[in-house]
């Protein structure tokens, strides 16, 4: 059945007050997720006047008429209060079938423009089965109350639905002083129905018709594990009394109940985010390209039913060159329903892109526990490709600090090389020159080493040789001096030259040069016999000359003999 | 005056500064995704003075043109001069995977060669000369038979001789690496090879993306290479990219 509202309203009083305000048409629906038969309230609000066109789905059963009126609110803008006046229409009703129903948009045709409101999807779900104590055991009482709860055992993080249900065998006129059921433990509780919203019905129990109604439906999220009590609800009921013309007043108190909150089983995946229920994840970038060095916003949406309001932000693994910039922001778009918290948690990550090449943000994974199937499940997004616009200045500054990515890890081509190196591949020397440069020092080391070693080993011999050479030279020099001068003491000087030479040659003192030493040297083989005899003869001549028994004319002959003997001795040694 | 002007422009055009500007122009063309122009500029830059960076960037330009075979050739060519550069290795690997998704790319040069080539030939020459001087000094001292320091010198000699030979080997490898042709890559799929120069065609067709070892490349039009079964085959130079 299509019910079309074509309503014409004249909003005359608000025209002046709304002058200067932007015209609007607003649609509000509470709740957006409802059980079959649960009351849904639709409110339309506007500050403009005109013809309203608003269509409701066929499945929506309106209860009562349309409530309309005018109201005002005070808005503070820049510390200045502004009074806003508006008119509203309120429609109450319920859905009789489960499903998703679109409500709106409403249209308001004003003389100058057409205003269009937002629209809503109302998710209508089957009523949650509630378990309760057996009412047939209480039929002795005319009125009794029993706590209804969605489960006796739930998992940590799972929601528990509680409700008060009253059974009456008499007609009820009014209820008063309602004290709802309470979960006796640390928890987060959200009232879904107020005590004024009652669901009245008739049930047959053991052949008796009982009037029943429910009140105070609430959803509880226990915060700890263990067994917890659920305290009874209480209320005062005014009902008809056949024995009196006045209604009688009855105070009732329900039973008490309990619930066991179990810890989650082992084997949670690494990506578990504390979610219990049923969830999905999606991710998208606010932009598809970003400049190098700038911040990119990655929006992750986790939608589902369960403890959506309490889930943690998933961990994201970023490729090299991307870093999380600050803390992610979280936005919750949820509503409480009998299934739990339904809606979406939007997490925005701020990621700084410090690389010059395109990049792929890997899939983001979440793990959650499905209490219906009692298993952990994993959902993930698809990877997001991000185009990076290189920043030339930034690229130059980071060029020397290229990312170290292993070959197997790399999934994207690396960016360009933006700086030229000055390295040269040509060698500074040819291979021949190199051969010479390495061979020559080694050869020289060997040659010089051997030379120095030889010199060291023959040091004494060389010294003697040098001394002998010196002695011979000195002797020759002295002989030349004698030749150029006509010295009367030539024999004495010749004797001195010979003894000096012999002393240097044989490494002894001049006084030690005697005939005996000459004989010894002969015996040692340093001189041969003729030289020995000649030496002794010369020594005799010198001794004779010292005592004046020598011919002065033989001086020249003696000089020659001395020179000859020195040369002979030098040759021999 | 006219001659002076010619000399001036010749100096400017052949100067490294001019070459660098070609490189920068190439980068700019790359940023504008003008791949062909960038390839031309990088080629000019590389021709004027051999540049790993230009060869690598040419490879990237071919990626932009989605010519992964040419890209692979330029990346591998760049690896000849800079075999340990991970940036080039990654891109060569990815290019190869584009050509043969199931295949696995291998580095053209083995680990020892890569280690040797991570140093320039001049570094090896410098190292070997340094060790030659050290060795010469130690040998000199040992020849002198200085008893006091003989043991110490013998130890130094035993340690330094293998290192010295290794540096000589490094010089040899680096020198040969720079002067020889190493591999060839076919320009197209199923390129024909020949048993002799311009002679009988071999059954072996060259696979795109596959690297073949060059045996000799001294002939002007033909190159001899190792075929798939290590057979010596010939191929036209115009059909392959050689590095």
Short mmCIF file of N, CA, C and O in Angstrom, two decimals, chain A residues 387 392 402-408 410-431 434 437-446 448-453 456-457, chain B residues 19-20 23 27 30 33 45 49-51 53 56-57 60 63 68 75 81 85-91 93-95 97-98 120-122 125 128-129 132 135-136 139-140 143-146 164 168 171 175 178:
data_model
loop_
_atom_site.label_atom_id
_atom_site.label_comp_id
_atom_site.label_asym_id
_atom_site.label_seq_id
_atom_site.Cartn_x
_atom_site.Cartn_y
_atom_site.Cartn_z
N UNK A 387 49.75 7.42 -6.89
CA UNK A 387 50.69 8.05 -7.81
C UNK A 387 51.43 9.15 -7.06
O UNK A 387 50.80 10.02 -6.44
N UNK A 392 61.23 17.82 -7.14
CA UNK A 392 62.62 17.85 -7.62
C UNK A 392 63.60 18.19 -6.50
O UNK A 392 64.62 17.56 -6.34
N UNK A 402 69.03 6.54 -1.09
CA UNK A 402 68.03 5.71 -1.75
C UNK A 402 67.63 4.57 -0.84
O UNK A 402 68.43 4.04 -0.09
N UNK A 403 66.37 4.21 -0.97
CA UNK A 403 65.84 3.18 -0.08
C UNK A 403 66.49 1.84 -0.36
O UNK A 403 66.77 1.51 -1.49
N UNK A 404 66.68 1.11 0.69
CA UNK A 404 67.26 -0.22 0.55
C UNK A 404 66.11 -1.21 0.55
O UNK A 404 65.52 -1.51 1.57
N UNK A 405 65.77 -1.69 -0.62
CA UNK A 405 64.70 -2.66 -0.73
C UNK A 405 65.30 -3.91 -1.35
O UNK A 405 66.03 -3.83 -2.33
N UNK A 406 65.01 -5.04 -0.76
CA UNK A 406 65.58 -6.24 -1.36
C UNK A 406 64.87 -6.51 -2.69
O UNK A 406 63.73 -6.10 -2.89
N UNK A 407 65.58 -7.22 -3.57
CA UNK A 407 65.08 -7.42 -4.93
C UNK A 407 63.74 -8.14 -4.90
O UNK A 407 62.82 -7.80 -5.64
N UNK A 408 63.60 -9.10 -4.02
CA UNK A 408 62.36 -9.88 -4.00
C UNK A 408 61.21 -9.08 -3.43
O UNK A 408 60.07 -9.27 -3.81
N UNK A 410 60.73 -5.84 -3.68
CA UNK A 410 60.35 -4.70 -4.50
C UNK A 410 59.23 -5.08 -5.46
O UNK A 410 59.29 -6.11 -6.13
N UNK A 411 58.20 -4.27 -5.49
CA UNK A 411 57.07 -4.53 -6.37
C UNK A 411 56.92 -3.42 -7.40
O UNK A 411 56.19 -3.57 -8.37
N UNK A 412 57.57 -2.31 -7.14
CA UNK A 412 57.46 -1.18 -8.06
C UNK A 412 58.83 -0.86 -8.64
O UNK A 412 59.85 -1.04 -7.97
N UNK A 413 58.81 -0.33 -9.86
CA UNK A 413 60.07 0.11 -10.45
C UNK A 413 60.63 1.27 -9.64
O UNK A 413 59.88 2.13 -9.17
N UNK A 414 61.93 1.24 -9.49
CA UNK A 414 62.59 2.32 -8.75
C UNK A 414 62.64 3.57 -9.63
O UNK A 414 62.58 3.49 -10.85
N UNK A 415 62.73 4.71 -8.97
CA UNK A 415 62.68 5.98 -9.67
C UNK A 415 63.98 6.29 -10.41
O UNK A 415 64.93 5.52 -10.38
N UNK A 416 64.02 7.44 -11.08
CA UNK A 416 65.20 7.76 -11.88
C UNK A 416 66.40 8.11 -11.01
O UNK A 416 66.26 8.46 -9.85
N UNK A 417 67.58 8.02 -11.61
CA UNK A 417 68.80 8.50 -10.95
C UNK A 417 68.94 9.95 -11.35
O UNK A 417 68.97 10.24 -12.55
N UNK A 418 69.01 10.81 -10.38
CA UNK A 418 68.95 12.23 -10.73
C UNK A 418 70.28 12.94 -10.57
O UNK A 418 70.39 14.11 -10.83
N UNK A 419 71.30 12.20 -10.14
CA UNK A 419 72.63 12.81 -10.05
C UNK A 419 73.64 11.93 -10.74
O UNK A 419 73.66 10.72 -10.54
N UNK A 420 74.49 12.58 -11.52
CA UNK A 420 75.51 11.81 -12.24
C UNK A 420 76.74 11.65 -11.36
O UNK A 420 77.16 12.60 -10.71
N UNK A 421 77.27 10.44 -11.35
CA UNK A 421 78.50 10.24 -10.58
C UNK A 421 79.69 10.56 -11.49
O UNK A 421 79.58 10.53 -12.70
N UNK A 422 80.79 10.85 -10.84
CA UNK A 422 81.99 11.24 -11.60
C UNK A 422 82.94 10.07 -11.78
O UNK A 422 84.08 10.25 -12.15
N UNK A 423 82.45 8.87 -11.47
CA UNK A 423 83.33 7.70 -11.54
C UNK A 423 83.68 7.37 -12.99
O UNK A 423 82.84 7.46 -13.88
N UNK A 424 84.92 6.99 -13.17
CA UNK A 424 85.35 6.64 -14.53
C UNK A 424 85.74 5.17 -14.56
O UNK A 424 86.29 4.63 -13.61
N UNK A 425 85.45 4.53 -15.67
CA UNK A 425 85.78 3.12 -15.80
C UNK A 425 87.12 2.90 -16.45
O UNK A 425 87.61 1.78 -16.49
N UNK A 426 87.71 3.98 -17.00
CA UNK A 426 89.00 3.80 -17.67
C UNK A 426 90.11 3.86 -16.63
O UNK A 426 90.07 4.67 -15.71
N UNK A 427 91.12 3.02 -16.83
CA UNK A 427 92.19 2.96 -15.83
C UNK A 427 93.18 4.09 -16.07
O UNK A 427 93.35 4.58 -17.19
N UNK A 428 93.86 4.49 -14.99
CA UNK A 428 94.79 5.61 -15.08
C UNK A 428 96.09 5.20 -15.77
O UNK A 428 96.82 6.03 -16.28
N UNK A 429 96.38 3.89 -15.75
CA UNK A 429 97.60 3.39 -16.43
C UNK A 429 97.23 2.22 -17.32
O UNK A 429 96.25 1.53 -17.07
N UNK A 430 98.05 2.00 -18.33
CA UNK A 430 97.81 0.84 -19.19
C UNK A 430 98.29 -0.40 -18.45
O UNK A 430 99.00 -0.31 -17.45
N UNK A 431 97.89 -1.55 -18.95
CA UNK A 431 98.22 -2.79 -18.26
C UNK A 431 99.73 -3.05 -18.27
O UNK A 431 100.28 -3.60 -17.33
N UNK A 434 101.27 -0.84 -15.69
CA UNK A 434 100.93 -1.42 -14.39
C UNK A 434 101.87 -2.58 -14.06
O UNK A 434 102.36 -2.70 -12.94
N UNK A 437 105.10 -1.19 -13.04
CA UNK A 437 105.01 -0.56 -11.72
C UNK A 437 105.01 -1.58 -10.59
O UNK A 437 105.46 -1.29 -9.48
N UNK A 438 104.48 -2.76 -10.86
CA UNK A 438 104.48 -3.77 -9.80
C UNK A 438 105.75 -4.62 -9.83
O UNK A 438 106.22 -5.03 -8.77
N UNK A 439 106.32 -4.86 -11.02
CA UNK A 439 107.50 -5.73 -11.14
C UNK A 439 108.78 -5.05 -10.69
O UNK A 439 109.59 -5.66 -9.98
N UNK A 440 108.95 -3.80 -11.08
CA UNK A 440 110.22 -3.10 -10.81
C UNK A 440 110.51 -2.97 -9.32
O UNK A 440 111.64 -3.29 -8.89
N UNK A 441 109.58 -2.54 -8.48
CA UNK A 441 109.92 -2.43 -7.05
C UNK A 441 110.34 -3.75 -6.44
O UNK A 441 111.28 -3.79 -5.63
N UNK A 442 109.70 -4.83 -6.88
CA UNK A 442 110.08 -6.13 -6.32
C UNK A 442 111.50 -6.50 -6.74
O UNK A 442 112.31 -6.96 -5.92
N UNK A 443 111.82 -6.30 -8.01
CA UNK A 443 113.16 -6.61 -8.52
C UNK A 443 114.21 -5.75 -7.83
O UNK A 443 115.26 -6.26 -7.39
N UNK A 444 113.91 -4.48 -7.69
CA UNK A 444 114.85 -3.57 -7.04
C UNK A 444 115.09 -3.97 -5.60
O UNK A 444 116.22 -3.89 -5.09
N UNK A 445 113.98 -4.40 -4.94
CA UNK A 445 114.10 -4.80 -3.54
C UNK A 445 115.07 -5.97 -3.42
O UNK A 445 115.94 -6.00 -2.52
N UNK A 446 114.96 -6.92 -4.33
CA UNK A 446 115.84 -8.10 -4.27
C UNK A 446 117.29 -7.69 -4.55
O UNK A 446 118.22 -8.04 -3.81
N UNK A 448 118.83 -4.66 -4.44
CA UNK A 448 119.42 -3.81 -3.39
C UNK A 448 119.66 -4.59 -2.11
O UNK A 448 120.65 -4.40 -1.41
N UNK A 449 118.72 -5.47 -1.82
CA UNK A 449 118.85 -6.29 -0.61
C UNK A 449 120.12 -7.12 -0.67
O UNK A 449 120.89 -7.18 0.29
N UNK A 450 120.34 -7.77 -1.81
CA UNK A 450 121.53 -8.60 -1.96
C UNK A 450 122.80 -7.77 -1.88
O UNK A 450 123.79 -8.17 -1.24
N UNK A 451 122.76 -6.59 -2.49
CA UNK A 451 123.93 -5.70 -2.45
C UNK A 451 124.28 -5.30 -1.04
O UNK A 451 125.43 -5.39 -0.60
N UNK A 452 123.29 -4.87 -0.33
CA UNK A 452 123.54 -4.40 1.03
C UNK A 452 124.02 -5.55 1.91
O UNK A 452 124.92 -5.39 2.73
N UNK A 453 123.41 -6.73 1.65
CA UNK A 453 123.81 -7.89 2.45
C UNK A 453 125.29 -8.23 2.20
O UNK A 453 126.06 -8.52 3.13
N UNK A 456 127.54 -5.86 3.93
CA UNK A 456 127.60 -6.06 5.38
C UNK A 456 128.48 -7.26 5.73
O UNK A 456 129.24 -7.23 6.70
N UNK A 457 128.34 -8.31 4.93
CA UNK A 457 129.09 -9.53 5.20
C UNK A 457 130.60 -9.32 5.00
O UNK A 457 131.41 -9.97 5.66
N UNK B 19 77.20 18.40 -21.01
CA UNK B 19 76.72 17.03 -20.90
C UNK B 19 75.73 16.89 -19.74
O UNK B 19 74.71 16.27 -19.85
N UNK B 20 76.06 17.51 -18.62
CA UNK B 20 75.19 17.47 -17.45
C UNK B 20 73.85 18.09 -17.76
O UNK B 20 72.81 17.61 -17.35
N UNK B 23 71.65 15.71 -19.41
CA UNK B 23 71.14 14.78 -18.42
C UNK B 23 69.94 15.40 -17.70
O UNK B 23 68.91 14.76 -17.52
N UNK B 27 65.98 14.37 -17.59
CA UNK B 27 65.16 14.19 -16.38
C UNK B 27 63.86 14.95 -16.50
O UNK B 27 62.79 14.47 -16.11
N UNK B 30 61.58 13.25 -18.77
CA UNK B 30 61.03 12.08 -18.08
C UNK B 30 59.87 12.48 -17.20
O UNK B 30 58.83 11.81 -17.15
N UNK B 33 56.87 12.84 -18.92
CA UNK B 33 56.52 11.57 -19.58
C UNK B 33 56.72 11.63 -21.09
O UNK B 33 56.03 10.97 -21.85
N UNK B 45 73.81 12.19 -23.78
CA UNK B 45 74.62 12.38 -22.57
C UNK B 45 75.58 11.22 -22.38
O UNK B 45 76.76 11.40 -22.12
N UNK B 49 79.86 11.20 -22.49
CA UNK B 49 80.68 10.63 -21.42
C UNK B 49 79.87 9.49 -20.82
O UNK B 49 78.73 9.70 -20.41
N UNK B 50 80.50 8.32 -20.82
CA UNK B 50 79.76 7.13 -20.40
C UNK B 50 79.14 7.35 -19.01
O UNK B 50 79.82 7.80 -18.09
N UNK B 51 77.84 7.05 -18.90
CA UNK B 51 77.15 7.33 -17.65
C UNK B 51 76.18 6.20 -17.32
O UNK B 51 75.29 5.87 -18.09
N UNK B 53 74.06 6.35 -14.95
CA UNK B 53 72.78 6.97 -14.63
C UNK B 53 71.95 7.17 -15.88
O UNK B 53 70.73 6.93 -15.88
N UNK B 56 70.65 3.81 -17.07
CA UNK B 56 69.56 3.39 -16.19
C UNK B 56 68.28 4.17 -16.50
O UNK B 56 67.19 3.60 -16.61
N UNK B 57 68.42 5.48 -16.67
CA UNK B 57 67.24 6.30 -16.95
C UNK B 57 66.64 5.98 -18.32
O UNK B 57 65.41 6.05 -18.47
N UNK B 60 64.43 3.19 -17.72
CA UNK B 60 63.17 3.65 -17.12
C UNK B 60 62.23 4.23 -18.18
O UNK B 60 61.02 4.05 -18.11
N UNK B 63 60.51 1.60 -19.82
CA UNK B 63 59.41 1.12 -18.95
C UNK B 63 58.18 1.97 -19.22
O UNK B 63 57.05 1.48 -19.35
N UNK B 68 59.60 -3.54 -22.32
CA UNK B 68 60.36 -4.11 -21.20
C UNK B 68 61.63 -4.81 -21.66
O UNK B 68 62.57 -4.93 -20.89
N UNK B 75 69.03 -1.75 -18.39
CA UNK B 75 69.33 -1.98 -16.97
C UNK B 75 70.55 -2.89 -16.83
O UNK B 75 71.43 -2.63 -16.01
N UNK B 81 78.60 -1.45 -15.52
CA UNK B 81 79.47 -0.47 -14.87
C UNK B 81 79.24 -0.40 -13.37
O UNK B 81 80.11 0.00 -12.62
N UNK B 85 74.61 -2.14 -7.83
CA UNK B 85 73.59 -1.13 -7.59
C UNK B 85 72.22 -1.77 -7.47
O UNK B 85 71.69 -2.33 -8.42
N UNK B 86 71.64 -1.71 -6.26
CA UNK B 86 70.37 -2.40 -6.00
C UNK B 86 69.21 -1.80 -6.77
O UNK B 86 68.28 -2.49 -7.15
N UNK B 87 69.28 -0.49 -6.98
CA UNK B 87 68.20 0.19 -7.71
C UNK B 87 68.09 -0.40 -9.13
O UNK B 87 67.00 -0.67 -9.61
N UNK B 88 69.25 -0.60 -9.75
CA UNK B 88 69.25 -1.16 -11.11
C UNK B 88 68.82 -2.63 -11.06
O UNK B 88 68.04 -3.08 -11.90
N UNK B 89 69.32 -3.34 -10.06
CA UNK B 89 68.99 -4.77 -9.95
C UNK B 89 67.48 -4.96 -9.82
O UNK B 89 66.89 -5.81 -10.49
N UNK B 90 66.86 -4.14 -8.98
CA UNK B 90 65.40 -4.25 -8.77
C UNK B 90 64.66 -4.03 -10.09
O UNK B 90 63.77 -4.80 -10.46
N UNK B 91 65.05 -2.99 -10.80
CA UNK B 91 64.34 -2.69 -12.05
C UNK B 91 64.59 -3.75 -13.13
O UNK B 91 63.68 -4.08 -13.89
N UNK B 93 65.16 -6.87 -12.53
CA UNK B 93 64.36 -8.02 -12.10
C UNK B 93 62.89 -7.83 -12.46
O UNK B 93 62.25 -8.74 -13.00
N UNK B 94 62.36 -6.62 -12.21
CA UNK B 94 60.94 -6.36 -12.51
C UNK B 94 60.69 -6.37 -14.03
O UNK B 94 59.65 -6.86 -14.47
N UNK B 95 61.63 -5.84 -14.80
CA UNK B 95 61.49 -5.84 -16.26
C UNK B 95 61.44 -7.27 -16.77
O UNK B 95 60.64 -7.62 -17.63
N UNK B 97 60.52 -9.88 -15.15
CA UNK B 97 59.25 -10.53 -14.75
C UNK B 97 58.10 -10.10 -15.66
O UNK B 97 57.14 -10.83 -15.83
N UNK B 98 58.21 -8.90 -16.20
CA UNK B 98 57.17 -8.45 -17.14
C UNK B 98 57.26 -9.28 -18.43
O UNK B 98 56.25 -9.54 -19.07
N UNK B 120 86.39 0.32 -8.46
CA UNK B 120 86.79 0.69 -9.82
C UNK B 120 88.18 0.12 -10.12
O UNK B 120 88.94 -0.22 -9.21
N UNK B 121 88.50 0.06 -11.37
CA UNK B 121 89.81 -0.50 -11.76
C UNK B 121 90.95 0.32 -11.14
O UNK B 121 91.96 -0.22 -10.71
N UNK B 122 90.75 1.63 -11.04
CA UNK B 122 91.81 2.48 -10.47
C UNK B 122 92.02 2.19 -8.99
O UNK B 122 93.13 2.28 -8.48
N UNK B 125 94.11 -0.85 -8.91
CA UNK B 125 95.50 -0.51 -9.27
C UNK B 125 96.19 0.13 -8.08
O UNK B 125 97.31 -0.25 -7.71
N UNK B 128 96.88 -2.52 -5.43
CA UNK B 128 97.96 -3.46 -5.77
C UNK B 128 99.31 -2.76 -5.73
O UNK B 128 100.31 -3.36 -5.29
N UNK B 129 99.38 -1.48 -6.11
CA UNK B 129 100.66 -0.75 -6.04
C UNK B 129 101.09 -0.55 -4.59
O UNK B 129 102.27 -0.67 -4.25
N UNK B 132 102.38 -3.71 -3.44
CA UNK B 132 103.68 -3.97 -4.07
C UNK B 132 104.78 -3.28 -3.28
O UNK B 132 105.83 -3.88 -3.00
N UNK B 135 105.26 -5.17 -0.04
CA UNK B 135 105.93 -6.43 -0.29
C UNK B 135 107.41 -6.22 -0.61
O UNK B 135 108.28 -6.95 -0.13
N UNK B 136 107.68 -5.21 -1.41
CA UNK B 136 109.08 -4.93 -1.78
C UNK B 136 109.90 -4.64 -0.53
O UNK B 136 111.03 -5.12 -0.40
N UNK B 139 110.38 -7.88 1.39
CA UNK B 139 111.34 -8.75 0.68
C UNK B 139 112.76 -8.21 0.87
O UNK B 139 113.70 -8.96 1.15
N UNK B 140 112.92 -6.91 0.79
CA UNK B 140 114.22 -6.28 0.98
C UNK B 140 114.78 -6.62 2.36
O UNK B 140 115.94 -7.02 2.49
N UNK B 143 115.76 -10.29 2.52
CA UNK B 143 117.00 -10.57 1.80
C UNK B 143 118.21 -10.16 2.64
O UNK B 143 119.24 -10.82 2.64
N UNK B 144 118.01 -9.09 3.41
CA UNK B 144 119.10 -8.63 4.28
C UNK B 144 119.38 -9.60 5.41
O UNK B 144 120.43 -9.52 6.06
N UNK B 145 118.44 -10.50 5.69
CA UNK B 145 118.55 -11.48 6.78
C UNK B 145 118.74 -10.81 8.13
O UNK B 145 119.62 -11.18 8.90
N UNK B 146 117.89 -9.82 8.38
CA UNK B 146 117.94 -9.16 9.68
C UNK B 146 117.28 -10.11 10.68
O UNK B 146 116.05 -10.28 10.66
N UNK B 164 98.05 -9.61 -2.30
CA UNK B 164 98.67 -8.95 -3.46
C UNK B 164 98.22 -9.61 -4.76
O UNK B 164 97.82 -8.95 -5.71
N UNK B 168 95.97 -8.18 -7.87
CA UNK B 168 96.36 -8.31 -9.28
C UNK B 168 95.22 -8.92 -10.08
O UNK B 168 94.91 -8.48 -11.19
N UNK B 171 92.60 -6.32 -10.66
CA UNK B 171 92.97 -5.43 -11.77
C UNK B 171 92.68 -6.13 -13.09
O UNK B 171 92.10 -5.54 -14.01
N UNK B 175 89.87 -4.86 -15.62
CA UNK B 175 90.37 -4.42 -16.92
C UNK B 175 89.66 -5.15 -18.05
O UNK B 175 89.16 -4.55 -18.99
N UNK B 178 85.91 -4.20 -18.42
CA UNK B 178 85.65 -2.91 -19.08
C UNK B 178 85.88 -2.99 -20.58
O UNK B 178 85.27 -2.25 -21.35
#
